[in-house]
Coordinates of C-alpha atoms in Angstrom, one line a residue:
M1 CA -47.8 275.4 27.7
K2 CA -46.8 272.2 29.2
K3 CA -48.5 269.2 27.6
R4 CA -50.3 266.8 29.8
V5 CA -49.7 263.0 30.0
I6 CA -51.6 260.3 31.5
Y7 CA -49.3 258.7 33.9
T8 CA -49.9 255.0 34.7
D9 CA -48.2 252.4 36.8
K10 CA -46.6 249.2 35.4
N11 CA -50.0 247.6 35.1
M12 CA -51.6 250.6 33.2
R13 CA -53.7 251.8 36.1
E14 CA -53.8 255.7 36.1
L15 CA -51.9 257.3 38.8
K16 CA -53.1 260.4 40.6
C17 CA -56.7 259.4 39.9
T18 CA -57.7 258.8 43.5
L19 CA -60.8 260.7 44.3
D20 CA -61.5 262.5 47.6
G21 CA -62.8 259.9 50.0
R22 CA -65.3 262.4 51.7
F23 CA -67.0 262.9 48.3
P24 CA -65.5 260.6 45.7
L25 CA -66.8 262.5 42.5
R26 CA -64.7 264.7 40.3
I27 CA -65.7 266.7 37.2
E28 CA -63.0 267.6 34.6
H29 CA -63.3 270.1 31.9
E30 CA -60.8 268.8 29.2
R31 CA -59.2 270.1 25.9
L32 CA -57.6 267.3 24.0
T33 CA -54.8 269.5 22.5
D34 CA -53.6 270.0 26.0
F35 CA -52.5 266.4 26.0
L36 CA -49.2 265.1 24.2
H37 CA -50.0 264.1 20.7
N38 CA -53.5 265.3 21.3
T39 CA -54.2 261.9 23.0
A40 CA -55.2 260.9 26.4
H41 CA -53.4 257.5 26.0
F42 CA -54.5 254.1 27.1
H43 CA -55.2 253.7 30.9
W44 CA -57.7 252.2 33.4
H45 CA -59.0 253.0 36.8
P46 CA -61.5 251.6 39.3
E47 CA -63.6 254.7 39.2
L48 CA -66.6 254.8 36.9
E49 CA -66.4 257.5 34.2
F50 CA -68.9 259.4 31.9
A51 CA -67.9 261.9 29.3
Y52 CA -69.6 264.0 26.7
V53 CA -68.3 266.2 24.0
T54 CA -69.1 269.9 24.0
Q55 CA -67.1 271.0 20.9
G56 CA -65.4 269.1 18.0
S57 CA -65.1 265.4 17.9
V58 CA -63.0 262.6 19.5
I59 CA -62.2 258.9 19.0
C60 CA -63.0 257.1 22.3
Q61 CA -61.7 253.6 22.5
A62 CA -63.0 251.2 25.1
N63 CA -61.0 248.0 25.2
D64 CA -60.9 246.9 21.5
T65 CA -63.9 249.1 20.4
A66 CA -63.5 252.6 19.0
Y67 CA -66.3 255.1 18.9
R68 CA -66.3 258.5 17.2
L69 CA -68.1 261.1 19.4
E70 CA -69.5 264.3 17.8
A71 CA -70.5 267.4 19.9
G72 CA -73.5 266.4 21.9
N73 CA -72.7 262.7 22.2
G74 CA -71.0 260.8 25.1
I75 CA -69.7 257.7 26.5
F76 CA -69.7 255.4 29.7
F77 CA -66.5 253.6 30.7
N78 CA -67.1 250.9 33.3
T79 CA -64.8 250.1 36.2
N80 CA -61.3 248.9 35.1
T81 CA -62.0 249.5 31.3
L82 CA -58.9 250.1 29.2
H83 CA -59.7 253.3 27.3
A84 CA -58.3 256.3 25.6
Y85 CA -59.3 259.7 23.9
L86 CA -57.7 260.6 20.5
L87 CA -58.1 263.5 18.3
P88 CA -59.4 262.5 14.8
E89 CA -57.1 263.2 11.9
G90 CA -57.9 266.7 10.5
E91 CA -59.7 268.0 13.6
E92 CA -58.3 271.1 15.3
D93 CA -59.5 270.3 19.0
C94 CA -61.9 268.7 21.0
L95 CA -63.5 270.0 24.3
Y96 CA -65.3 267.3 26.5
K97 CA -66.2 267.0 30.1
A98 CA -65.6 263.9 32.3
I99 CA -67.3 262.9 35.4
L100 CA -65.6 260.2 37.5
F101 CA -66.9 258.8 40.7
E102 CA -66.6 255.7 43.0
P103 CA -69.6 253.4 42.9
S104 CA -69.6 253.5 46.7
L105 CA -71.1 257.1 46.4
L106 CA -74.3 255.5 45.3
G107 CA -74.4 252.7 48.0
Q108 CA -72.0 251.0 50.2
P109 CA -70.9 247.4 49.3
E110 CA -73.0 244.7 50.8
S111 CA -76.0 247.2 51.0
L112 CA -79.2 246.3 48.9
I113 CA -78.7 249.4 46.8
Y114 CA -75.2 248.1 45.8
E115 CA -76.1 244.5 45.3
E116 CA -79.3 245.1 43.2
Y117 CA -78.3 248.0 41.2
I118 CA -74.6 248.5 41.2
T119 CA -73.0 245.0 41.2
P120 CA -75.1 244.0 38.0
I121 CA -73.4 246.8 35.9
L122 CA -69.9 246.6 37.3
S123 CA -69.8 242.8 36.8
N124 CA -71.3 243.0 33.3
P125 CA -68.5 242.4 30.7
Y126 CA -70.9 243.7 27.9
V127 CA -70.9 247.1 29.4
S128 CA -67.2 248.1 29.3
G129 CA -67.9 251.0 27.1
L130 CA -71.3 252.3 26.2
F131 CA -71.9 255.0 23.4
L132 CA -74.4 257.6 24.5
D133 CA -76.2 258.9 21.4
K134 CA -78.2 262.1 21.5
T135 CA -80.8 260.7 19.2
I136 CA -82.0 258.1 21.5
D137 CA -84.3 259.3 24.1
W138 CA -83.0 257.6 27.3
Q139 CA -79.3 258.4 26.3
R140 CA -80.3 261.9 25.5
E141 CA -81.7 262.1 29.1
L142 CA -78.4 260.9 30.4
L143 CA -76.4 263.4 28.4
S144 CA -78.8 266.1 29.8
I145 CA -78.0 265.1 33.3
L146 CA -74.2 265.1 32.6
E147 CA -74.5 268.7 31.5
K148 CA -76.5 269.6 34.6
M149 CA -73.7 268.1 36.7
A150 CA -71.0 269.9 34.9
L151 CA -72.9 273.2 35.3
C152 CA -73.6 272.5 39.0
H153 CA -69.9 271.9 39.5
L154 CA -69.0 275.3 37.8
E155 CA -71.7 277.4 39.5
K156 CA -71.5 275.7 42.9
P157 CA -75.2 276.7 44.1
S158 CA -76.3 275.9 47.6
C159 CA -76.3 272.4 48.6
A160 CA -74.1 271.7 45.5
R161 CA -72.9 268.2 46.6
L162 CA -76.5 267.2 47.4
R163 CA -77.5 268.3 43.9
L164 CA -74.7 266.4 42.4
L165 CA -75.7 263.2 44.3
E166 CA -79.3 263.7 43.4
L167 CA -78.3 264.1 39.7
L168 CA -76.1 261.0 39.9
A169 CA -78.8 258.8 41.4
R170 CA -81.0 259.8 38.4
L171 CA -78.2 259.1 35.9
W172 CA -77.6 255.6 37.4
R173 CA -81.4 254.7 37.7
I174 CA -81.7 255.5 33.9
L175 CA -78.6 253.4 33.1
C176 CA -79.9 250.5 35.2
E177 CA -83.3 250.6 33.5
N178 CA -82.0 250.5 29.9
T179 CA -79.1 248.1 30.1
A180 CA -80.8 244.9 30.7
A181 CA -80.9 244.0 27.0
V182 CA -77.3 244.9 26.4
P183 CA -75.9 241.3 26.3
E184 CA -78.3 240.6 23.5
M185 CA -76.9 243.7 21.5
L186 CA -73.2 243.3 21.9
P187 CA -70.7 240.4 21.3
Y188 CA -69.0 239.0 24.4
P189 CA -65.5 240.5 24.7
G190 CA -62.9 237.8 23.9
K191 CA -59.4 237.0 25.3
D192 CA -57.8 239.8 23.1
I193 CA -58.2 242.5 25.8
V194 CA -56.4 240.3 28.4
R195 CA -53.6 239.7 26.0
M196 CA -53.4 243.4 25.1
K197 CA -53.1 244.2 28.8
Q198 CA -50.5 241.5 29.3
A199 CA -48.4 243.0 26.4
M200 CA -48.8 246.6 27.5
T201 CA -47.9 245.7 31.0
Y202 CA -44.7 244.0 30.0
I203 CA -43.7 247.0 27.9
Q204 CA -44.4 249.5 30.7
H205 CA -42.4 247.3 33.1
S206 CA -39.4 246.7 30.8
Y207 CA -39.3 249.9 28.6
S208 CA -35.9 250.9 30.1
S209 CA -34.4 247.7 28.8
F210 CA -33.8 246.4 25.3
I211 CA -37.1 245.0 24.0
T212 CA -37.7 243.0 20.8
L213 CA -41.0 242.1 19.1
D214 CA -40.4 238.5 20.0
D215 CA -40.4 239.6 23.8
I216 CA -43.7 241.4 23.4
A217 CA -45.3 238.5 21.5
A218 CA -44.1 236.0 24.2
S219 CA -45.5 238.2 27.0
C220 CA -49.0 237.7 25.7
S221 CA -48.4 234.1 24.3
L222 CA -48.9 235.1 20.6
S223 CA -46.8 234.8 17.5
Q224 CA -45.1 237.9 16.1
S225 CA -47.6 238.3 13.4
E226 CA -50.7 237.8 15.6
C227 CA -49.1 240.3 18.2
C228 CA -48.7 242.9 15.4
R229 CA -52.3 242.4 14.2
L230 CA -53.6 242.6 17.9
F231 CA -51.8 246.0 18.3
R232 CA -53.0 247.3 15.0
R233 CA -56.6 246.4 15.7
I234 CA -56.8 247.8 19.1
L235 CA -54.1 250.5 19.5
H236 CA -53.7 251.4 15.8
Q237 CA -49.9 251.1 15.9
S238 CA -47.3 248.5 15.8
P239 CA -45.9 247.0 19.1
M240 CA -42.6 248.7 18.6
E241 CA -44.3 252.1 17.8
Y242 CA -46.1 251.7 21.1
V243 CA -42.7 251.0 22.8
I244 CA -41.2 254.3 21.3
S245 CA -44.2 256.4 22.2
F246 CA -44.2 255.1 25.8
R247 CA -40.6 255.7 26.1
I248 CA -41.0 259.3 25.0
R249 CA -43.9 259.8 27.5
K250 CA -41.6 258.6 30.3
S251 CA -38.8 260.9 29.2
L252 CA -41.0 264.0 29.7
P253 CA -41.0 264.5 33.5
L254 CA -37.3 263.7 33.5
L255 CA -36.6 266.3 31.0
A256 CA -38.8 268.8 32.9
G257 CA -37.1 268.0 36.1
G258 CA -33.8 269.7 34.7
R259 CA -31.3 267.6 36.9
L260 CA -30.4 264.8 34.4
T261 CA -28.5 265.1 31.2
I262 CA -30.0 264.2 27.9
T263 CA -27.6 261.1 27.6
E264 CA -28.7 259.9 31.1
I265 CA -32.4 260.3 30.2
A266 CA -31.9 258.5 27.0
G267 CA -30.4 255.5 28.8
M268 CA -33.1 255.4 31.4
T269 CA -35.9 255.4 28.9
G270 CA -34.4 252.6 26.7
F271 CA -32.8 254.4 24.0
Q272 CA -29.7 253.1 22.6
S273 CA -28.1 256.5 22.1
S274 CA -28.7 260.1 22.9
S275 CA -28.8 261.0 19.1
Y276 CA -31.4 258.4 18.4
F277 CA -33.4 259.7 21.4
A278 CA -33.2 263.2 20.2
E279 CA -34.2 262.2 16.7
T280 CA -37.2 260.3 17.7
F281 CA -38.3 262.8 20.5
K282 CA -38.3 265.5 17.7
K283 CA -40.4 263.2 15.4
Q284 CA -43.0 262.6 18.2
T285 CA -43.0 266.2 19.7
G286 CA -42.0 268.6 17.0
M287 CA -39.0 269.7 19.1
T288 CA -35.6 268.6 20.5
P289 CA -35.4 267.3 24.0
S290 CA -33.3 270.3 24.9
A291 CA -35.9 272.7 23.5
Y292 CA -38.7 270.9 25.4
R293 CA -36.6 271.2 28.6
K294 CA -36.1 274.9 28.2
K295 CA -39.7 275.5 27.4
Q296 CA -40.8 273.6 30.5
L297 CA -38.3 275.3 32.9
T298 CA -39.2 278.7 31.5
A299 CA -42.9 278.0 32.0
D300 CA -42.3 276.9 35.5

């Protein structure tokens, strides 16, 4: 089976995430082991996202805060929040459902609905990621609505889109009513996320070239040691480990395309030699580049 990858542009914005302008809402039924390394890697998008776990558990990270979600719990990612889904060590798999939608579905910009009920949440830096706990009454109600939306998406009853819109309005009303005290509960997010995005943007723009730790640190105006601590705290890996994993992810569609040689792909993705690329690729994926290519071409 072809492993999935979250593709982003050089600024880490997810590609292929644009919703249907006629009804900008999408519900995804996800299995984490379908993704490379059992991880939906860091990305962001302007769409709002709710997710809840139906089986297993997952580590969800919103900017620099990590949450462990067990079955029945969920999370809300605000617009443009850097986030990722990771399978915890020792877990076999995680099934979750994600609901993405554009805020304009609830009310058009400059309308009273948008100004009074949407903008306050979109502009609130304290609500970048919100853990939804099934033991808390109002959050359990949100989770119940998310389940109803996913069921409506699968069963497609009469007036399905109207039903989804009705449920979405209820969802947002409950969120609005219960987030007024959030600034008192959470610390204000610092400059680290801005620096993290700067460093990751630099890597994603320069991955095909020779990159040093000093280059990465300079891109976010930090010393090498502070840069390493930042990556460890937020991404749980070193800067150079992130560089390598990103290069491997960029090599996957090139290998699956079948037109370029392994040596050409190694050079295009920043590896100094095809042998080092092959060695690193096998460590990351469990197979050689040639075996991966053969598997993808056979699957197609």
